[in-house]
Short mmCIF file of C-alpha atoms in Angstrom, two decimals:
data_model
loop_
_atom_site.label_atom_id
_atom_site.label_comp_id
_atom_site.label_asym_id
_atom_site.label_seq_id
_atom_site.Cartn_x
_atom_site.Cartn_y
_atom_site.Cartn_z
CA MET A 1 16.16 27.42 -8.74
CA LYS A 2 13.57 25.67 -10.89
CA LEU A 3 15.05 22.33 -9.89
CA ALA A 4 14.98 23.30 -6.22
CA HIS A 5 11.29 24.07 -6.56
CA LEU A 6 10.61 20.77 -8.28
CA MET A 7 12.35 18.86 -5.53
CA ALA A 8 10.66 20.81 -2.77
CA LEU A 9 7.19 19.75 -3.94
CA PRO A 10 7.48 16.04 -3.14
CA LEU A 11 9.20 16.92 0.13
CA ALA A 12 6.27 19.13 1.07
CA LEU A 13 3.87 16.30 0.24
CA LEU A 14 5.90 13.84 2.29
CA THR A 15 5.73 16.00 5.39
CA VAL A 16 1.94 15.82 5.17
CA ALA A 17 1.87 12.04 4.73
CA PRO A 18 3.30 10.95 8.11
CA ALA A 19 0.51 12.76 9.94
CA LEU A 20 -1.91 10.38 8.25
CA ALA A 21 0.32 7.33 8.25
CA HIS A 22 0.73 7.20 12.02
CA HIS A 23 -2.96 7.68 12.63
CA SER A 24 -4.82 5.54 10.19
CA PHE A 25 -7.80 5.62 12.55
CA SER A 26 -8.35 9.36 12.24
CA ALA A 27 -7.64 9.29 8.50
CA GLU A 28 -10.80 7.30 7.88
CA PHE A 29 -12.92 7.24 11.02
CA ASP A 30 -14.59 9.84 13.20
CA GLY A 31 -13.70 9.47 16.88
CA LYS A 32 -16.71 11.65 17.76
CA LYS A 33 -19.21 9.24 16.20
CA PRO A 34 -19.31 6.09 18.32
CA VAL A 35 -21.79 3.42 17.32
CA ARG A 36 -22.92 -0.01 18.49
CA LEU A 37 -23.92 -2.55 15.85
CA VAL A 38 -25.71 -5.80 16.59
CA GLY A 39 -26.25 -8.28 13.82
CA LYS A 40 -25.67 -11.65 12.29
CA ILE A 41 -22.44 -12.24 10.39
CA SER A 42 -23.01 -12.60 6.63
CA LYS A 43 -19.38 -12.62 5.51
CA ILE A 44 -15.94 -12.98 7.12
CA GLU A 45 -12.69 -11.70 5.65
CA TRP A 46 -9.91 -12.95 7.94
CA THR A 47 -7.28 -11.08 5.95
CA ASN A 48 -4.24 -8.80 6.00
CA PRO A 49 -3.79 -5.94 6.44
CA HIS A 50 -7.27 -5.67 8.04
CA SER A 51 -9.95 -8.21 8.83
CA TYR A 52 -13.57 -7.44 7.99
CA PHE A 53 -16.73 -8.81 9.53
CA TYR A 54 -19.93 -8.06 7.61
CA LEU A 55 -23.06 -7.79 9.72
CA GLU A 56 -26.72 -7.66 8.75
CA VAL A 57 -27.99 -4.86 10.93
CA ALA A 58 -31.62 -3.81 11.37
CA GLY A 59 -31.89 -0.03 11.27
CA ARG A 60 -34.33 2.18 13.18
CA ASP A 61 -36.52 2.25 10.06
CA GLY A 62 -36.78 -1.53 10.19
CA LYS A 63 -34.72 -2.06 7.06
CA THR A 64 -31.75 -4.39 7.22
CA ALA A 65 -28.45 -3.17 5.85
CA THR A 66 -25.03 -4.74 5.52
CA TRP A 67 -22.30 -3.09 7.57
CA ALA A 68 -18.57 -3.74 7.30
CA CYS A 69 -16.65 -3.83 10.59
CA GLU A 70 -12.94 -3.21 10.06
CA SER A 71 -10.49 -4.60 12.59
CA GLY A 72 -6.89 -5.66 12.97
CA GLY A 73 -5.27 -8.30 10.76
CA PRO A 74 -5.04 -12.03 11.59
CA GLY A 75 -1.78 -11.56 13.54
CA ALA A 76 -3.14 -8.85 15.83
CA LEU A 77 -6.42 -10.67 16.50
CA SER A 78 -4.69 -14.02 17.10
CA ARG A 79 -2.38 -12.49 19.69
CA ARG A 80 -5.50 -11.34 21.55
CA GLY A 81 -6.75 -14.91 21.65
CA TRP A 82 -9.14 -14.80 18.72
CA LYS A 83 -8.63 -17.60 16.20
CA LYS A 84 -10.04 -17.79 12.68
CA GLY A 85 -12.74 -20.37 13.41
CA ASP A 86 -14.04 -18.66 16.57
CA VAL A 87 -16.91 -16.98 14.71
CA LYS A 88 -18.98 -18.37 11.86
CA ILE A 89 -21.45 -17.02 9.37
CA GLY A 90 -24.81 -16.63 11.10
CA ASP A 91 -23.29 -15.92 14.54
CA THR A 92 -24.40 -12.72 16.25
CA LEU A 93 -21.74 -10.11 17.02
CA ILE A 94 -22.04 -6.99 19.15
CA VAL A 95 -19.57 -4.45 17.88
CA ASP A 96 -18.65 -1.09 19.40
CA GLY A 97 -16.84 1.15 17.00
CA TYR A 98 -16.73 4.45 15.15
CA LEU A 99 -18.36 5.52 11.90
CA ALA A 100 -16.40 6.13 8.71
CA LYS A 101 -15.94 9.81 7.89
CA ASP A 102 -17.19 9.32 4.32
CA GLY A 103 -20.61 8.05 5.44
CA ALA A 104 -20.10 4.51 4.10
CA HIS A 105 -21.62 1.51 5.90
CA LEU A 106 -18.27 0.94 7.50
CA ILE A 107 -17.09 1.19 11.10
CA ASP A 108 -13.77 0.76 12.82
CA ALA A 109 -14.46 -2.06 15.28
CA ARG A 110 -12.83 -1.23 18.61
CA ARG A 111 -14.56 -3.86 20.77
CA LEU A 112 -16.24 -7.03 19.62
CA LYS A 113 -18.38 -9.32 21.75
CA LEU A 114 -18.10 -12.86 20.45
CA PRO A 115 -20.88 -15.46 20.68
CA ASP A 116 -18.99 -17.21 23.52
CA GLY A 117 -19.16 -14.02 25.59
CA ARG A 118 -15.53 -12.96 25.16
CA GLN A 119 -14.90 -9.27 24.53
CA ILE A 120 -11.96 -8.61 22.25
CA TYR A 121 -10.23 -5.37 21.34
CA GLY A 122 -10.48 -5.01 17.56
CA GLY A 123 -8.29 -2.03 16.73
CA THR A 124 -5.28 -2.12 14.45
CA PRO A 125 -2.09 -1.84 16.56
CA GLY A 126 -0.61 1.65 16.51
CA ASP A 127 -3.48 3.29 14.62
CA GLY A 128 -3.87 5.99 17.25
CA GLY A 129 -7.60 5.40 17.63
CA PRO A 130 -9.55 5.14 20.92
CA GLY A 131 -8.12 2.45 23.18
CA ASP A 132 -4.98 1.96 21.10
CA ASN A 133 -2.05 0.96 23.28
CA ALA A 134 0.00 -0.40 20.36
CA ASN A 135 0.56 -3.72 22.13
CA GLY A 136 -0.54 -5.76 19.12
CA MET B 1 -12.52 -5.75 -18.49
CA ASN B 2 -14.61 -8.69 -17.33
CA LEU B 3 -11.68 -10.96 -18.07
CA LEU B 4 -9.50 -8.80 -15.84
CA VAL B 5 -12.00 -9.03 -12.99
CA ASP B 6 -12.20 -12.80 -13.41
CA PHE B 7 -8.42 -13.03 -13.44
CA CYS B 8 -8.15 -11.04 -10.18
CA GLN B 9 -10.76 -13.28 -8.56
CA TRP B 10 -8.93 -16.43 -9.75
CA LEU B 11 -5.57 -15.08 -8.51
CA ASN B 12 -7.10 -14.07 -5.18
CA ASP B 13 -8.63 -17.54 -4.67
CA LEU B 14 -5.40 -19.47 -5.27
CA PRO B 15 -4.34 -21.34 -2.11
CA PRO B 16 -0.98 -19.50 -1.75
CA SER B 17 -2.77 -16.11 -2.09
CA GLN B 18 -5.23 -17.13 0.64
CA THR B 19 -2.42 -18.41 2.86
CA LEU B 20 -0.60 -15.08 2.59
CA ALA B 21 -3.82 -13.08 3.11
CA GLU B 22 -4.66 -15.01 6.28
CA SER B 23 -1.10 -15.33 7.63
CA GLU B 24 -0.03 -13.92 10.97
CA TRP B 25 3.60 -13.18 10.08
CA ALA B 26 4.21 -13.86 6.38
CA PHE B 27 2.24 -10.83 5.15
CA PRO B 28 4.06 -8.18 7.21
CA ILE B 29 7.41 -9.85 6.45
CA VAL B 30 6.75 -9.91 2.68
CA GLU B 31 5.56 -6.30 2.98
CA SER B 32 8.82 -5.31 4.72
CA VAL B 33 10.96 -7.05 2.08
CA HIS B 34 8.93 -5.25 -0.60
CA VAL B 35 9.73 -1.88 0.99
CA LEU B 36 13.44 -2.76 1.38
CA ALA B 37 13.64 -3.77 -2.30
CA LEU B 38 11.82 -0.58 -3.28
CA GLY B 39 14.42 1.36 -1.28
CA LEU B 40 17.20 -0.29 -3.27
CA VAL B 41 15.49 0.45 -6.61
CA ALA B 42 14.49 4.05 -5.88
CA GLY B 43 17.81 4.73 -4.12
CA THR B 44 20.07 3.52 -6.92
CA VAL B 45 17.87 5.13 -9.58
CA ALA B 46 18.01 8.43 -7.67
CA LEU B 47 21.82 8.31 -7.48
CA VAL B 48 22.09 7.93 -11.27
CA ASP B 49 19.53 10.73 -11.76
CA LEU B 50 21.38 13.04 -9.37
CA ARG B 51 24.67 12.20 -11.14
CA VAL B 52 23.10 13.17 -14.48
CA LEU B 53 21.96 16.45 -12.91
CA GLY B 54 25.44 17.04 -11.50
CA LEU B 55 24.20 17.01 -7.90
CA ALA B 56 25.97 13.87 -6.63
CA LEU B 57 29.05 11.69 -7.29
CA GLY B 58 30.45 14.43 -9.54
CA ASP B 59 33.99 13.01 -9.40
CA ILE B 60 32.92 9.63 -10.85
CA ARG B 61 32.09 9.20 -14.54
CA LEU B 62 28.38 8.70 -15.21
CA THR B 63 29.05 5.47 -17.13
CA ALA B 64 30.97 4.07 -14.14
CA VAL B 65 28.16 5.05 -11.74
CA ALA B 66 25.52 3.51 -14.01
CA ARG B 67 27.49 0.32 -14.63
CA ARG B 68 27.98 -0.33 -10.91
CA LEU B 69 24.49 0.60 -9.77
CA LEU B 70 22.37 -0.92 -12.54
CA PRO B 71 22.84 -4.55 -11.33
CA LEU B 72 21.61 -3.45 -7.87
CA THR B 73 18.63 -1.71 -9.47
CA TRP B 74 17.69 -4.85 -11.41
CA GLY B 75 18.24 -7.13 -8.41
CA GLY B 76 16.08 -4.88 -6.26
CA PHE B 77 13.49 -4.70 -9.02
CA ALA B 78 13.25 -8.49 -9.23
CA VAL B 79 12.63 -8.78 -5.47
CA MET B 80 10.23 -5.82 -5.55
CA ALA B 81 8.20 -7.32 -8.41
CA LEU B 82 8.12 -10.78 -6.80
CA THR B 83 6.99 -9.55 -3.36
CA GLY B 84 4.67 -6.99 -4.94
CA GLY B 85 3.08 -9.68 -7.09
CA ALA B 86 2.52 -11.88 -4.04
CA LEU B 87 1.01 -9.02 -2.02
CA PHE B 88 -1.23 -8.11 -4.95
CA ALA B 89 -2.39 -11.73 -5.34
CA SER B 90 -3.40 -11.80 -1.66
CA GLU B 91 -5.80 -8.87 -2.12
CA ALA B 92 -6.24 -8.75 -5.90
CA VAL B 93 -10.01 -8.16 -5.95
CA LYS B 94 -9.88 -5.19 -3.53
CA LEU B 95 -6.83 -3.65 -5.21
CA SER B 96 -8.25 -3.98 -8.71
CA HIS B 97 -10.68 -1.16 -7.95
CA ASN B 98 -8.41 0.94 -5.76
CA PRO B 99 -7.68 4.14 -7.74
CA LEU B 100 -4.35 4.74 -5.98
CA PHE B 101 -3.15 1.23 -6.82
CA LEU B 102 -4.07 1.74 -10.48
CA LEU B 103 -2.30 5.11 -10.41
CA LYS B 104 0.80 3.41 -8.99
CA LEU B 105 0.78 0.88 -11.86
CA VAL B 106 0.51 3.66 -14.45
CA LEU B 107 3.36 5.56 -12.75
CA LEU B 108 5.53 2.41 -12.71
CA LEU B 109 4.90 2.03 -16.43
CA LEU B 110 5.82 5.68 -16.91
CA ALA B 111 9.06 5.23 -14.93
CA GLY B 112 9.97 2.20 -17.05
CA LEU B 113 9.15 3.98 -20.29
CA ASN B 114 11.17 7.04 -19.26
CA ALA B 115 14.22 4.88 -18.40
CA TRP B 116 13.88 2.94 -21.64
CA VAL B 117 13.71 6.10 -23.79
CA PHE B 118 16.70 7.56 -21.90
CA HIS B 119 18.83 4.46 -22.52
CA ALA B 120 17.68 4.06 -26.13
CA THR B 121 18.39 7.65 -27.14
CA VAL B 122 20.56 10.20 -25.33
CA TYR B 123 22.47 7.63 -23.23
CA ARG B 124 23.72 5.96 -26.45
CA ARG B 125 25.83 9.08 -27.03
CA VAL B 126 26.97 9.29 -23.40
CA ALA B 127 30.65 9.02 -24.41
CA VAL B 128 30.29 12.34 -26.21
CA TRP B 129 28.80 14.28 -23.29
CA GLU B 130 29.73 12.62 -20.02
CA GLN B 131 32.85 14.78 -19.68
CA ALA B 132 30.89 17.98 -20.31
CA PRO B 133 30.14 20.16 -17.25
CA VAL B 134 26.37 19.95 -17.87
CA ALA B 135 24.45 16.99 -19.31
CA PRO B 136 22.23 17.57 -22.39
CA ALA B 137 18.74 18.93 -21.72
CA GLN B 138 17.09 15.66 -22.75
CA ALA B 139 19.13 13.75 -20.18
CA ARG B 140 18.32 16.26 -17.45
CA VAL B 141 14.61 16.16 -18.26
CA ALA B 142 14.72 12.35 -18.08
CA ALA B 143 16.48 12.51 -14.69
CA ILE B 144 13.96 14.97 -13.24
CA THR B 145 11.06 12.91 -14.66
CA SER B 146 12.56 9.81 -13.06
CA LEU B 147 12.96 11.46 -9.62
CA ALA B 148 9.42 12.86 -9.77
CA THR B 149 7.90 9.58 -10.96
CA TRP B 150 9.54 7.46 -8.24
CA THR B 151 8.51 9.99 -5.61
CA ALA B 152 4.93 9.79 -6.89
CA ILE B 153 5.05 5.97 -6.97
CA ILE B 154 6.00 5.89 -3.29
CA ILE B 155 3.31 8.41 -2.31
CA ALA B 156 0.63 6.59 -4.34
CA GLY B 157 1.73 3.27 -2.85
CA ARG B 158 1.47 4.56 0.71
CA PHE B 159 -1.95 6.07 0.06
CA ILE B 160 -3.41 2.79 -1.23
CA ALA B 161 -4.16 2.06 2.41
CA TYR B 162 -6.32 5.18 2.80
CA VAL B 163 -8.86 4.77 0.02
CA HIS B 164 -11.43 2.11 -0.66
#
């Protein structure tokens, strides 16, 4: 009986995990808090499993703050026509996304407007967030 | 501590680490192989643990089960460590301050230590007790610890992706 209890605990934990695993968007970001950021790129992380674009954004109070925009990895972005060299440090990005639940200067970038005018979907495939159609 | 940070930065900046980090296909493929190898390790370890507890393979002697499965465990472990090392190198700086990743490392150490103590002590006398209906308490505790630790390793590993 004791053993059965011990083994039931991890099983109970595992049944909770998939709810998060299939929806990484809602695990970290708030779908009710959309935001648009406009700023110059100060840092680019073209990396797996997520890419990050850091923007210098002027707030309503006039102060500039660094915001991290999380998006899909290199594979997902490349398949949408966005190659590594398409944006450079100093370029201006317009990013529509959703705020992090923990209040960090971090958003999930759902749509990015590149300097050349292209609009690219930024979500991670299959994350269950707004606009996700899991087509990579 | 500073040395460790420097090491992570150095590892992260190596050309192969960068190539993997920026790859379109290599990263998810290495990740998949890592999970397959983990399945082999945790699966074979669990079978030995369940045999010790008398919950599986009861008609085969424990020593026979262990002898046949241990090479698979080690093979899987080698692939798991190799792919895990490569994945770590590709995001070493971020992972070095991810609490769930650090927890996973500690748990891996614990799993290794538990297995080592088991083999160095009670398993040395396995010939005496493997025919008994119930394994000695120390062996059963080691088996339960092993099952719990590997379960926790997998949960911690999965949750690395959900903390910063």
